[in-house]
Short mmCIF file of C-alpha atoms in Angstrom, two decimals:
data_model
loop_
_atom_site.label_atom_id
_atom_site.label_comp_id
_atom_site.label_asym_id
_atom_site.label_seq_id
_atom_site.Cartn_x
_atom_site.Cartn_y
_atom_site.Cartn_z
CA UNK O 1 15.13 -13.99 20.46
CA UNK O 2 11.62 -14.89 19.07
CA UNK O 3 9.11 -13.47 16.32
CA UNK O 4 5.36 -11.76 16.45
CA UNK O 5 3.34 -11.23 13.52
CA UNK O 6 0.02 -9.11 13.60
CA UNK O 7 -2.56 -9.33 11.44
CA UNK O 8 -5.93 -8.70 11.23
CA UNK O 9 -6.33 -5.09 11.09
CA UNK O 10 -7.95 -2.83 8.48
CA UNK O 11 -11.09 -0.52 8.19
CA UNK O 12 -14.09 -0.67 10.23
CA UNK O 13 -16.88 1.67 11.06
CA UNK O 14 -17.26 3.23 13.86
CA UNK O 15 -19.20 1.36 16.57
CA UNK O 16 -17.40 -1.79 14.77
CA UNK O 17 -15.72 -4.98 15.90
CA UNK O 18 -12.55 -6.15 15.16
CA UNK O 19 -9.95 -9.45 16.10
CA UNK O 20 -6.23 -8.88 16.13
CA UNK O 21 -3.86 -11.89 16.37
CA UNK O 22 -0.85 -12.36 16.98
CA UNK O 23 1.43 -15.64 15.79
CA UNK O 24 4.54 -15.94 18.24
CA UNK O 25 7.89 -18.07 17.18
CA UNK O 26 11.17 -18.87 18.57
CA UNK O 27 10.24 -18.37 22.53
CA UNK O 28 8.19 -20.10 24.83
CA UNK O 29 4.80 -18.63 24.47
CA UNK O 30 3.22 -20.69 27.21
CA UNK O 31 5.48 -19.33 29.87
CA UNK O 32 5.67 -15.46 28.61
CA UNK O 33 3.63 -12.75 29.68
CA UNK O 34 1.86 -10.28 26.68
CA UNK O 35 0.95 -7.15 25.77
CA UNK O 36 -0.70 -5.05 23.29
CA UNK O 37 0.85 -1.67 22.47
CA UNK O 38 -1.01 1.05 20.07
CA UNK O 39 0.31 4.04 18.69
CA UNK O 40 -2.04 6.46 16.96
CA UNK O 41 -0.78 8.87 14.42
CA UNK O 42 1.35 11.08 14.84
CA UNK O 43 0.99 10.18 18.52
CA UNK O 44 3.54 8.49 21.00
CA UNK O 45 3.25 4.54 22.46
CA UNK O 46 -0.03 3.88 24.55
CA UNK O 47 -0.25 0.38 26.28
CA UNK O 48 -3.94 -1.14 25.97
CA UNK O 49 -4.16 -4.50 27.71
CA UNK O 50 -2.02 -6.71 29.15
CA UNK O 51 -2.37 -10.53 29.48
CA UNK O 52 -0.39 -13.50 31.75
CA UNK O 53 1.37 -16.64 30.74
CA UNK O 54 -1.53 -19.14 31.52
CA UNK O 55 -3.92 -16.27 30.55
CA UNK O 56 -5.56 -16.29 33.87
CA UNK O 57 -5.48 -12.80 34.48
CA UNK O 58 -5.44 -9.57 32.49
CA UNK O 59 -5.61 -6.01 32.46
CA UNK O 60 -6.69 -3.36 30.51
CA UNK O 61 -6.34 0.68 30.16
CA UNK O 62 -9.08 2.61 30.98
CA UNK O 63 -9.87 3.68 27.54
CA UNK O 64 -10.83 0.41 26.61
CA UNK O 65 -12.15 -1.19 29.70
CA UNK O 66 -15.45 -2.62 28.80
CA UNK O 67 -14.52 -2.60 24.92
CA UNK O 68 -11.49 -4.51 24.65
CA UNK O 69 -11.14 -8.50 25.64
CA UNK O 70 -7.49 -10.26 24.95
CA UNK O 71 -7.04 -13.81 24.84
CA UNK O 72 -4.64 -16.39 24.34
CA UNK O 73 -4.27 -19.87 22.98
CA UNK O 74 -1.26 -21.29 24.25
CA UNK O 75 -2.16 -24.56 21.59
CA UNK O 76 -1.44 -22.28 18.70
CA UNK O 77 1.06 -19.81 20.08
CA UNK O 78 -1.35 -16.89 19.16
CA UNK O 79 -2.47 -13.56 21.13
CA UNK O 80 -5.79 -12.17 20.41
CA UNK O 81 -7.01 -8.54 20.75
CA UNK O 82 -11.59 -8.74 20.11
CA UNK O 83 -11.77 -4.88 19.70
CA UNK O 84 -16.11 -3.94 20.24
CA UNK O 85 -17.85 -0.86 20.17
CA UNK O 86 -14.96 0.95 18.11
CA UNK O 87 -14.22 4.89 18.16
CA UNK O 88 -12.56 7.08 15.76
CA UNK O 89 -10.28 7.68 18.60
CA UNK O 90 -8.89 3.72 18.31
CA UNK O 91 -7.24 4.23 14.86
CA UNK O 92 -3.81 3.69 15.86
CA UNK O 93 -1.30 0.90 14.53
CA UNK O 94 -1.45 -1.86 17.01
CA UNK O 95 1.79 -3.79 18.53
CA UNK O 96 2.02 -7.28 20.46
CA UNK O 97 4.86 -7.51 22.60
CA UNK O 98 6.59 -9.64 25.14
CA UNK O 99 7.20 -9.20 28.82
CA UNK O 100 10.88 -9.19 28.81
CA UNK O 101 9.81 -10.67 33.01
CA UNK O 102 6.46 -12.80 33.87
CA UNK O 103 5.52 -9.77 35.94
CA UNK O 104 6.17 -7.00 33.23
CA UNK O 105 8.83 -5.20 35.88
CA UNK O 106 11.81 -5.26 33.09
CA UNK O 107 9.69 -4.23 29.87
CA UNK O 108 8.91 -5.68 26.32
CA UNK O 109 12.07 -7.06 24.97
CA UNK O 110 10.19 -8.62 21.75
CA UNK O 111 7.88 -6.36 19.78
CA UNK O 112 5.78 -7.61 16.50
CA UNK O 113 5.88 -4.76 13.30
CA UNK O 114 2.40 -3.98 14.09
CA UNK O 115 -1.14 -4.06 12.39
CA UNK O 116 -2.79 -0.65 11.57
CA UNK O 117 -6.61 -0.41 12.76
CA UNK O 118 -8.90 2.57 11.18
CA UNK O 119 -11.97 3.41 12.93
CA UNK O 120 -14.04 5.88 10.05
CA UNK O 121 -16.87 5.84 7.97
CA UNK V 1 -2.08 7.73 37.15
CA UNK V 2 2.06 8.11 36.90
CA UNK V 3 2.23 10.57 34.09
CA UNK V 4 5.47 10.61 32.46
CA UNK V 5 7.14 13.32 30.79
CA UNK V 6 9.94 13.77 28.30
CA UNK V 7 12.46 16.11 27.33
CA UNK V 8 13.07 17.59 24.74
CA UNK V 9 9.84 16.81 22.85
CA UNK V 10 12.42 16.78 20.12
CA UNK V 11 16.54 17.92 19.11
CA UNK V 12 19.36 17.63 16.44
CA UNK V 13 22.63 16.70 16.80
CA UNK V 14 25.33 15.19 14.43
CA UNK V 15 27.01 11.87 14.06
CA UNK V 16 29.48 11.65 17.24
CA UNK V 17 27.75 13.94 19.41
CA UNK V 18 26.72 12.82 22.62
CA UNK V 19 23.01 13.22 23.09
CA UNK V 20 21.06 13.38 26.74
CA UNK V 21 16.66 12.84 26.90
CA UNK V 22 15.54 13.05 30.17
CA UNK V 23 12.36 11.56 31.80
CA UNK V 24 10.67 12.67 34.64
CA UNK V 25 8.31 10.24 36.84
CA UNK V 26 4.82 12.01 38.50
CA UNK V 27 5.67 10.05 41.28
CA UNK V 28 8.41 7.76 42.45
CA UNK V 29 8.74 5.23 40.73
CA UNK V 30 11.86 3.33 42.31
CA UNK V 31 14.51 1.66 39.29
CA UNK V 32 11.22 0.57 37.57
CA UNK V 33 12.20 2.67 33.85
CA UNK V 34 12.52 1.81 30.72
CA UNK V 35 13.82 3.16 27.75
CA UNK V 36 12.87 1.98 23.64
CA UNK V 37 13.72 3.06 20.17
CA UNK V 38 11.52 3.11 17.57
CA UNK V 39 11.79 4.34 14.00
CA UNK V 40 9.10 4.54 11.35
CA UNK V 41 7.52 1.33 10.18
CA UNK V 42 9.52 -0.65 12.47
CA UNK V 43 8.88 -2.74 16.03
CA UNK V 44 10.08 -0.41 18.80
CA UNK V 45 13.20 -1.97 20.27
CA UNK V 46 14.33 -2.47 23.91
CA UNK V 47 17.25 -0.84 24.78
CA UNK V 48 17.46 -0.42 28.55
CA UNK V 49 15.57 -2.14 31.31
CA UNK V 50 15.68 -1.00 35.17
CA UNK V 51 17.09 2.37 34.67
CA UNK V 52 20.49 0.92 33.94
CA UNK V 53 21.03 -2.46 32.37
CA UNK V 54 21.72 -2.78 28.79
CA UNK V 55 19.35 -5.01 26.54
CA UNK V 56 20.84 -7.77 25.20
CA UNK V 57 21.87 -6.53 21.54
CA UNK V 58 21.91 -3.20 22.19
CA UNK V 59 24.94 -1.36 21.55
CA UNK V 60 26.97 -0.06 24.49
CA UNK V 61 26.95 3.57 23.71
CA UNK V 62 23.30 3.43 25.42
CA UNK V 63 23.62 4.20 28.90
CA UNK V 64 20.67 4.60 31.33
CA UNK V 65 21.09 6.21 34.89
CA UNK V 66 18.30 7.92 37.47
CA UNK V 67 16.28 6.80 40.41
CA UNK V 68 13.17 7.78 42.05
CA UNK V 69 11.63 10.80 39.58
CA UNK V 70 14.31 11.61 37.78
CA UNK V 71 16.24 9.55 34.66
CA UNK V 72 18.41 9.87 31.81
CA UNK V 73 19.38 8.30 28.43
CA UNK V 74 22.65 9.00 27.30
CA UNK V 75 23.66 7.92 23.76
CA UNK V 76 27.99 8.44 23.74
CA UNK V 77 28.86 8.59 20.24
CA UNK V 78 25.77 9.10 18.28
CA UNK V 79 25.82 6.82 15.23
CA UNK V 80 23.56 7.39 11.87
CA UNK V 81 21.21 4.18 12.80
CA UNK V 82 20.47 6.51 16.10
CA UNK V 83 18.23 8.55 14.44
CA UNK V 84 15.16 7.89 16.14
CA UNK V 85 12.16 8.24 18.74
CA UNK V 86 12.87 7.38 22.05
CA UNK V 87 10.24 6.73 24.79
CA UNK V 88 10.58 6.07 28.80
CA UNK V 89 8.34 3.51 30.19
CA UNK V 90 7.70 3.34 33.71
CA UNK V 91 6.71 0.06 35.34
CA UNK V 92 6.55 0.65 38.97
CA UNK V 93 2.79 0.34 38.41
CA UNK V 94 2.97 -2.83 36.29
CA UNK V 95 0.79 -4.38 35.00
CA UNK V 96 -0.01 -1.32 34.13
CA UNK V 97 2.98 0.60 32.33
CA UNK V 98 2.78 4.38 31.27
CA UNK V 99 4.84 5.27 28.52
CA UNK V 100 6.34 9.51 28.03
CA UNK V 101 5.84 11.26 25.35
CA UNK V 102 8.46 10.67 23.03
CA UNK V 103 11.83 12.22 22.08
CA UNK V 104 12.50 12.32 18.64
CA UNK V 105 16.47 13.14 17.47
CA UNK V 106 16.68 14.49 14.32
CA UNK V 107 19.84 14.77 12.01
CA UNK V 108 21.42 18.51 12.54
#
């Protein structure tokens, strides 16, 4: 069924940078399509970006377009959120997650137990 | 944007009941829904993809109907490990999914 595991979370200040990664196991990273998910407290689920197999194209939500970059290294089986120019409004615990579909049509059938980011100062 | 909105924000309801959270799509949005469970501290699972087909793993008492605007959940049989938040996600405008608001069912 496969295996994410975030780290790389904590506290930053705002205006701040921070990397997320995310180590995948048991499913074939190369071919899967991947996500990052972020819930903010006592908020619901908000998708943030969105990335393809080969990592050729991604996508991002407009509250962090411009901010936000993810990445990929096939090599290592790791997903990478580089979070810039952070607000108090990003504090949320973050999610990877796998397209259940290359195309994202069927939804995230494999979901990591998060990282929690804090944007204060 | 395809907003997406839940209801009840929240309910109660016993062990055996059957329980009913109900999504409604801005827009059409085809068979393109899905529905997750997430509890506190844990990854959100998958439990139904296009409207209607069961995740692999998830127990059959999750049932998923609907089409264009309007979809349901159905849980037949709640059971204690039930007791959860559930959120629709749309996907008609992939790759750009909008998630609703969350339904949270509560022990009565």
């Amino acid at each position: 069924e496969g295996q994410l595991l975030e780290s790389g979370g904590g506290l930053v200040q705002p205006g701040g940078s921070l990397r997320l990664s995310c180590a995948a196991s048991g499913f074939t990273f190369d071919s899967s399509a991947m996500s990052w998910v972020r819930q903010a407290p006592g908020k619901g689920l908000e998708w943030v970006s969105s990335i393809k197999s080969s990592g050729e194209s991604t996508y991002y939500a407009e509250s962090v377009n411009g901010r936000f970059n993810i990445s990929r290294d096939n090599s290592k089986n790791t997903l990478f959120l580089q979070m810039n120019s952070l607000r108090a409004e990003d504090t949320a615990t973050y999610y990877c997650a796998k397209a259940k579909d290359v195309i994202y049509l069927y939804g995230l059938d494999v979901w990591g137990q998060g990282t929690t980011v804090t944007v204060s100062s | 944007d395809i907003q997406m909105t839940q209801s009840p924000s929240s309910l109660s309801a016993s062990v055996g009941d059957r329980v009913t959270i109900t999504c409604r799509a801005s827009q059409s949005i085809s068979y393109f829904l899905n529905w997750y469970q997430h509890k506190p501290g844990k990854a959100p699972k998958l439990l139904i993809y296009s409207t209607s087909s069961l995740q692999s793993g998830a127990p059959s008492r999750f049932s998923g109907s609907g089409s264009g605007t309007d979809f349901t959940l159905t849980i037949t049989g709640l059971q204690a490990e039930d007791f959860a938040t559930y959120y629709c996600q749309q996907s008609y405008t992939t790759p750009r999914p909008t998630f609703g608001g969350g339904t949270k069912v509560e022990i009565k």
